[in-house]
mmCIF file of C-alpha atoms and ligand atoms in Angstrom:
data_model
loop_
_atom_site.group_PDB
_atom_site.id
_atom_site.type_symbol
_atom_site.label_atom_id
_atom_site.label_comp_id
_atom_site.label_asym_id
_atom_site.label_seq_id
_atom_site.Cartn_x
_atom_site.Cartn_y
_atom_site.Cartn_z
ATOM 1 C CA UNK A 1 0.000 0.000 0.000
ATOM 2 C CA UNK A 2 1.701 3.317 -0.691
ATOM 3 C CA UNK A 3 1.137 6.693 1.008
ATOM 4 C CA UNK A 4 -0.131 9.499 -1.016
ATOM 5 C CA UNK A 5 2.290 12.265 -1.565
ATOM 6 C CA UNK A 6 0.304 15.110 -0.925
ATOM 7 C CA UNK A 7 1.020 18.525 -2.704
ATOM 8 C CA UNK A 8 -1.888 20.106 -1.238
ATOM 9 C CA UNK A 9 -4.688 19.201 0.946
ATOM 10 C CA UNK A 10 -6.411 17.977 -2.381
ATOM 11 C CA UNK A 11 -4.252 17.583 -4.883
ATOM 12 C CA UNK A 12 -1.615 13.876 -4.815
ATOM 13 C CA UNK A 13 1.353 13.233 -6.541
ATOM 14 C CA UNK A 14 0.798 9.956 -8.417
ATOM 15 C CA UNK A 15 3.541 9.968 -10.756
ATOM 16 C CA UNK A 16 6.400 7.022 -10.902
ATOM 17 C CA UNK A 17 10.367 7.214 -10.921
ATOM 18 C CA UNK A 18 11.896 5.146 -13.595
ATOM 19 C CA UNK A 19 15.638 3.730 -12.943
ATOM 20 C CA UNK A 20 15.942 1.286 -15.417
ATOM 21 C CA UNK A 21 15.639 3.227 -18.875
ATOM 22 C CA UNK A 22 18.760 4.288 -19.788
ATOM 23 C CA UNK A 23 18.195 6.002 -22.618
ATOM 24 C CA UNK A 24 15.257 8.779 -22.779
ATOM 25 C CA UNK A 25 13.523 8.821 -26.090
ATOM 26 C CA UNK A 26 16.215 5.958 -27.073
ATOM 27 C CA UNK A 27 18.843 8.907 -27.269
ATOM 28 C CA UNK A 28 19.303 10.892 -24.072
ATOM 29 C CA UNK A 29 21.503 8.783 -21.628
ATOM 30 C CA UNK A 30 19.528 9.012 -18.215
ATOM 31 C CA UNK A 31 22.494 8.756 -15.407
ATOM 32 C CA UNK A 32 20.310 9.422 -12.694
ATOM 33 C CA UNK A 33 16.894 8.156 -14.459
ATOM 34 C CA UNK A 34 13.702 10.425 -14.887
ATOM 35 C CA UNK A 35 10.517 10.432 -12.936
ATOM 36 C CA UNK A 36 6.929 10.308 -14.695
ATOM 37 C CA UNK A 37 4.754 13.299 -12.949
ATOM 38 C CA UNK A 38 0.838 12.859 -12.991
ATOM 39 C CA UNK A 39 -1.392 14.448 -10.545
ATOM 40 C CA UNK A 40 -4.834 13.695 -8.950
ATOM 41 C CA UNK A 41 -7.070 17.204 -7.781
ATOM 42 C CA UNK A 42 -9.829 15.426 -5.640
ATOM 43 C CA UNK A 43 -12.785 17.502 -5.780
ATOM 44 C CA UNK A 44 -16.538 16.365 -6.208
ATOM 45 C CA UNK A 45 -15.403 15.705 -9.344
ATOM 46 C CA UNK A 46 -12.464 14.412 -9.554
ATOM 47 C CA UNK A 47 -9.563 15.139 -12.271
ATOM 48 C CA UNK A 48 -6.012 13.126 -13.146
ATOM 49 C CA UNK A 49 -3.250 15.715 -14.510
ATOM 50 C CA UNK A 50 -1.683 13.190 -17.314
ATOM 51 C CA UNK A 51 -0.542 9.541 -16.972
ATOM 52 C CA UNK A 52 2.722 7.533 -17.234
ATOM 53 C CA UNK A 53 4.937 5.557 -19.598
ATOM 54 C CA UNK A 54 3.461 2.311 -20.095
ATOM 55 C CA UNK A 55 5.976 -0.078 -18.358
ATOM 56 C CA UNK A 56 4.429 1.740 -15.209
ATOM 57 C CA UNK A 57 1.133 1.404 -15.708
ATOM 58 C CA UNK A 58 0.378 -1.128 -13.026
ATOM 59 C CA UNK A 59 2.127 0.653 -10.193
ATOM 60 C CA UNK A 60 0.508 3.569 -11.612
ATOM 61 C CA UNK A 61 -2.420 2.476 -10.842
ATOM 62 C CA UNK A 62 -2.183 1.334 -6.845
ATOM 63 C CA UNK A 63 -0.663 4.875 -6.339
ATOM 64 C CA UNK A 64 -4.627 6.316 -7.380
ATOM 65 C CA UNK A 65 -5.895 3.403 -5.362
ATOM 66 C CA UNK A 66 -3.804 5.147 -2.382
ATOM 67 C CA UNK A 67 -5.806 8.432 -2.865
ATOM 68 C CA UNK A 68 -9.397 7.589 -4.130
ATOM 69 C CA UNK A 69 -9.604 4.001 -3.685
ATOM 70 C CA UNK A 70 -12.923 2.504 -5.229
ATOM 71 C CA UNK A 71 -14.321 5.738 -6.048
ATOM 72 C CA UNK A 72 -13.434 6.703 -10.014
ATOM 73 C CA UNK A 73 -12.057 9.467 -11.543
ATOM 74 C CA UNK A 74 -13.967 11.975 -14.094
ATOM 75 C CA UNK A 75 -11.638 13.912 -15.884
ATOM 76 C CA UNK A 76 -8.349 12.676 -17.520
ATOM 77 C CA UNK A 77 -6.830 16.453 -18.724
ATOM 78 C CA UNK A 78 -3.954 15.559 -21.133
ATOM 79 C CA UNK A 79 -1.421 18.475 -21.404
ATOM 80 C CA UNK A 80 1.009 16.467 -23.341
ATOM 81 C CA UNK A 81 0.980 13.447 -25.337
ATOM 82 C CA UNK A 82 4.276 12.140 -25.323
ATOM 83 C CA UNK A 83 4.161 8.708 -24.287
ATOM 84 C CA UNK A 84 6.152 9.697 -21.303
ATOM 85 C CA UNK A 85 2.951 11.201 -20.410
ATOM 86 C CA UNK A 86 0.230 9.260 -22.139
ATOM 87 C CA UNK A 87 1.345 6.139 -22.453
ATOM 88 C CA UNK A 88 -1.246 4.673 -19.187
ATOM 89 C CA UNK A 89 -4.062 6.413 -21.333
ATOM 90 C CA UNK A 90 -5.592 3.089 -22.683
ATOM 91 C CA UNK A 91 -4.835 1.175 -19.799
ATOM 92 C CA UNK A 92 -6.451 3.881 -17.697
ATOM 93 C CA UNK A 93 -9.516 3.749 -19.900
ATOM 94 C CA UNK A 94 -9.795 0.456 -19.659
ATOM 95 C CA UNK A 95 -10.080 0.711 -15.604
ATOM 96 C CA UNK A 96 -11.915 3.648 -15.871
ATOM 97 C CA UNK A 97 -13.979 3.337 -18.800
ATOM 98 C CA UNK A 98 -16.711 6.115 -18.448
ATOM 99 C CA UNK A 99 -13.646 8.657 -17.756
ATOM 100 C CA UNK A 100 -13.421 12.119 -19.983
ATOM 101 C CA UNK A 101 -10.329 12.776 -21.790
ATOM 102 C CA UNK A 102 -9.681 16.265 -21.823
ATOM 103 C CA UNK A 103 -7.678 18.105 -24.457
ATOM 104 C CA UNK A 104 -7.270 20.734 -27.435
ATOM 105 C CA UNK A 105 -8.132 19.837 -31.091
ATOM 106 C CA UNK A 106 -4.640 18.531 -31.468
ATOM 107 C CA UNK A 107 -4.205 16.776 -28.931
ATOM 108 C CA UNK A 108 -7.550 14.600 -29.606
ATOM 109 C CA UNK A 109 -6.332 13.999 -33.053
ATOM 110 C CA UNK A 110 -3.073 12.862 -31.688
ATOM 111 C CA UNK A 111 -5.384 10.654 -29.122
ATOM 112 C CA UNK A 112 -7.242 8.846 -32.310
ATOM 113 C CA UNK A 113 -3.655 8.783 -33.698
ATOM 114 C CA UNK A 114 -2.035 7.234 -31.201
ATOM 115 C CA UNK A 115 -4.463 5.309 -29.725
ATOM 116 C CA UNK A 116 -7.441 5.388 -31.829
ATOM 117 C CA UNK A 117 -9.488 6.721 -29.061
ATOM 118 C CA UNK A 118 -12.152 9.010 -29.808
ATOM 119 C CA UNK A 119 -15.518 7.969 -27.365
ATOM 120 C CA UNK A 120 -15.559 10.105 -24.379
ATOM 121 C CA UNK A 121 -13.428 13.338 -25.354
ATOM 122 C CA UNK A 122 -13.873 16.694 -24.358
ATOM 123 C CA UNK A 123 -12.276 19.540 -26.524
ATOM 124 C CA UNK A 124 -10.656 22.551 -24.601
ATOM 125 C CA UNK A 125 -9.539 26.063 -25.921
ATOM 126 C CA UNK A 126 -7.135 28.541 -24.617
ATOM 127 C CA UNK A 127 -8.473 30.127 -21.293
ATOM 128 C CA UNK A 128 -11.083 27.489 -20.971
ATOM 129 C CA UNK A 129 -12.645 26.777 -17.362
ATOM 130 C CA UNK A 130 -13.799 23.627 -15.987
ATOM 131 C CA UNK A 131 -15.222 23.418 -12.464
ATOM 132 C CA UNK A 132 -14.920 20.373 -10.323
ATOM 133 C CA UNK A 133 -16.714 21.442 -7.428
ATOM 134 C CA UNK A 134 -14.649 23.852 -5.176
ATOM 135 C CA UNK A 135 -11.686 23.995 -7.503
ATOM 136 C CA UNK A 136 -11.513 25.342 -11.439
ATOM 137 C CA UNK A 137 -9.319 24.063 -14.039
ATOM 138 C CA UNK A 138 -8.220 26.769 -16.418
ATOM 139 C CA UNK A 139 -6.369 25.690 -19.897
ATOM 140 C CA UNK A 140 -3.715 27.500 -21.705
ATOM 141 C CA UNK A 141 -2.451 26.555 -24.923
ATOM 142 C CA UNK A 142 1.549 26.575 -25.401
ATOM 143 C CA UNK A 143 1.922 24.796 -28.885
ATOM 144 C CA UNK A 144 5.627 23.793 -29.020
ATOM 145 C CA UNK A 145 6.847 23.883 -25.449
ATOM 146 C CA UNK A 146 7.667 21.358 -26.696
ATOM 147 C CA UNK A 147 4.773 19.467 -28.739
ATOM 148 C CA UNK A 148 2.206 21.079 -31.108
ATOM 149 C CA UNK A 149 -0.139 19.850 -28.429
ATOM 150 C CA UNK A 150 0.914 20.652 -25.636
ATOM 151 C CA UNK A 151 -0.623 22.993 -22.668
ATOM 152 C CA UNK A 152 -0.729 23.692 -19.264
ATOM 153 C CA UNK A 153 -3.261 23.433 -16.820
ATOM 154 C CA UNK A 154 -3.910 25.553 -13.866
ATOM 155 C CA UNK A 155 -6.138 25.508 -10.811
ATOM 156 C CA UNK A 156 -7.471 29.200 -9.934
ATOM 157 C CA UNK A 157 -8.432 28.335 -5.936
ATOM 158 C CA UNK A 158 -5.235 26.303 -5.188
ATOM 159 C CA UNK A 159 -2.434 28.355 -7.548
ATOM 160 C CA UNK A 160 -1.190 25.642 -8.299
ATOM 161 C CA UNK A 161 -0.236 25.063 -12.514
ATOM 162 C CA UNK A 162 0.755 21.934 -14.112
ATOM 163 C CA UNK A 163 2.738 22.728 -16.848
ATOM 164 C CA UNK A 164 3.501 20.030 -18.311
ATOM 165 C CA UNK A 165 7.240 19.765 -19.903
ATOM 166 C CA UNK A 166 8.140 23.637 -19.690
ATOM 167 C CA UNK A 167 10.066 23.131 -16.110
ATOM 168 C CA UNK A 168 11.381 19.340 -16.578
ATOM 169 C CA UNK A 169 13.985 18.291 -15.600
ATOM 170 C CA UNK A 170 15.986 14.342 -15.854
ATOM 171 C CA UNK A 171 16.280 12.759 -12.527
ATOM 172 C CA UNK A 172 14.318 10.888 -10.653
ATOM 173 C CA UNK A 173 12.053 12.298 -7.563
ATOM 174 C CA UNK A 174 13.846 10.608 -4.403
ATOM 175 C CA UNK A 175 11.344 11.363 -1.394
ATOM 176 C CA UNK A 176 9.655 14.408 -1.991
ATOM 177 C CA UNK A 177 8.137 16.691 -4.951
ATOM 178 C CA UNK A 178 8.108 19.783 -3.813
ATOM 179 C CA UNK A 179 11.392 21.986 -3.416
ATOM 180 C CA UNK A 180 11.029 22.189 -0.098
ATOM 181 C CA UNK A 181 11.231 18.172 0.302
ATOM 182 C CA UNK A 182 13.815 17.834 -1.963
ATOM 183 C CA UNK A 183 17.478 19.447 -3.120
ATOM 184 C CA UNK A 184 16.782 21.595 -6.214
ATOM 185 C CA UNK A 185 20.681 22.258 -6.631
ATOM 186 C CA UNK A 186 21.240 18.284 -6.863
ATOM 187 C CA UNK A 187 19.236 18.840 -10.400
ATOM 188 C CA UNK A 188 21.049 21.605 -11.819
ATOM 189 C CA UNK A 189 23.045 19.974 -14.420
ATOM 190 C CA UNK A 190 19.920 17.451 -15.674
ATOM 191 C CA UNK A 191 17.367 20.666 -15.576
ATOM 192 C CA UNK A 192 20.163 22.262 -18.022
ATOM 193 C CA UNK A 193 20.657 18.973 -19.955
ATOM 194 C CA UNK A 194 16.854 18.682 -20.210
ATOM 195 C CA UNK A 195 16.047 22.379 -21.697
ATOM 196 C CA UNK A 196 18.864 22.229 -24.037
ATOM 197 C CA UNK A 197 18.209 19.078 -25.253
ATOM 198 C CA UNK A 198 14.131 18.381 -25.227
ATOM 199 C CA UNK A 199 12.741 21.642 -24.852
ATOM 200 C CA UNK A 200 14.830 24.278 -26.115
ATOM 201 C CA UNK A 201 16.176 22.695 -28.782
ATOM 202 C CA UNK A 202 12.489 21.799 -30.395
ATOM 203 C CA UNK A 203 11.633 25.434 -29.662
ATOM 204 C CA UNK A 204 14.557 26.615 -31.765
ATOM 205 C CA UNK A 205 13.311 24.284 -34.449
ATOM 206 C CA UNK A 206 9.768 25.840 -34.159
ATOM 207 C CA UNK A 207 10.603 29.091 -34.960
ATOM 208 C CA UNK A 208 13.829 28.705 -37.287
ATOM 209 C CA UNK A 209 13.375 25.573 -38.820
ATOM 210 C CA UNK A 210 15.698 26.811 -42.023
ATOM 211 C CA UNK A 211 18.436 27.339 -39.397
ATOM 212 C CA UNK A 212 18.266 23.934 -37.274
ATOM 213 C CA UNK A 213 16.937 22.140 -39.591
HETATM 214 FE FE1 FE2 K 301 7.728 15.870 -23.682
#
């Protein structure tokens, strides 16, 4: 049985640390491995931020169990659909099969792409709201940080965004999430490895492609 890692009094880290891949993407050598961040916001209804690579799915899954237990979950929101982030999506379906997937137009096409899911989608525009009782979910498109698709997702009440892949990082999450549970220095050189090499590098391409080719 595993404790919830709480971020807020409603909101649970659920997402898994991977020390076995070594290379990210099959490319980026991952010394100290990389964590897969998803996020419940309990509410009266009840929303997952994103899911995890698929060789976690199972483990994924007891670490809800730890927060909700029987009860289900409404709202999958997907900010990003690399499979680092959606690749639990069908498995998640299939244990929570009346769930809502919620994403922008491209991201839904990527779903029926990827995964040929289209049943149960809900389509989301920059500065969308979605209310899940107490708490609101607000959407903001940010095409190419570092995906067409991708966005972030914020909740007004509890200031608290999810932003996806904008502040990654390499490295796994040893104890804690927050910076006040863990040593931010200890990341310094994977945060840097990370930008230049997944996000800042594909935002270069965005906007110069003649240049980076
Ligand atoms: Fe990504």
């Amino acid at each position: 049985m595993y404790k919830p890692i709480e971020v807020t009094d409603d909101i649970f880290y659920v997402g898994v640390n991977d020390r076995t891949k070594h290379l990210f993407e099959s490319l980026w050598p991952l010394p100290q491995g990389v964590s897969y961040n998803s996020y419940i916001v309990r509410d009266k209804k009840t929303a997952l931020i994103d899911t995890v690579d698929i060789c976690y799915s199972d483990l994924f899954m007891r670490k809800i169990r730890s927060v909700l237990g029987d009860t289900g979950i409404d709202y999958l929101v997907v900010n990003h659909m690399e499979p680092d982030h959606s690749g639990s999506i069908e498995f998640l379906v299939s244990r929570y099969p009346n769930i809502q997937i919620v994403g922008n137009k491209r991201t839904l096409e990527m779903l029926k792409g990827f995964y040929g899911i289209t049943d149960n989608v809900i389509e989301v525009k920059d500065s969308d709201e979605m209310s899940l009782g107490k708490y609101t979910l607000q959407f903001y498109m940010t095409p190419m940080v570092h995906w067409p698709e991708t966005m972030m997702t914020y909740v007004k009440e509890a200031k608290t965004l999810f932003s996806a892949d904008a502040f990654g990082t390499f490295g796994t999450l040893d104890g804690g999430v927050l910076d006040t549970q863990l040593c931010p220095e200890r990341y310094r050189d994977e945060m840097i490895r990370y930008y230049s090499n997944i996000v800042g590098i594909r935002f270069a391409c965005a906007n110069c492609p003649e240049k980076t080719g």
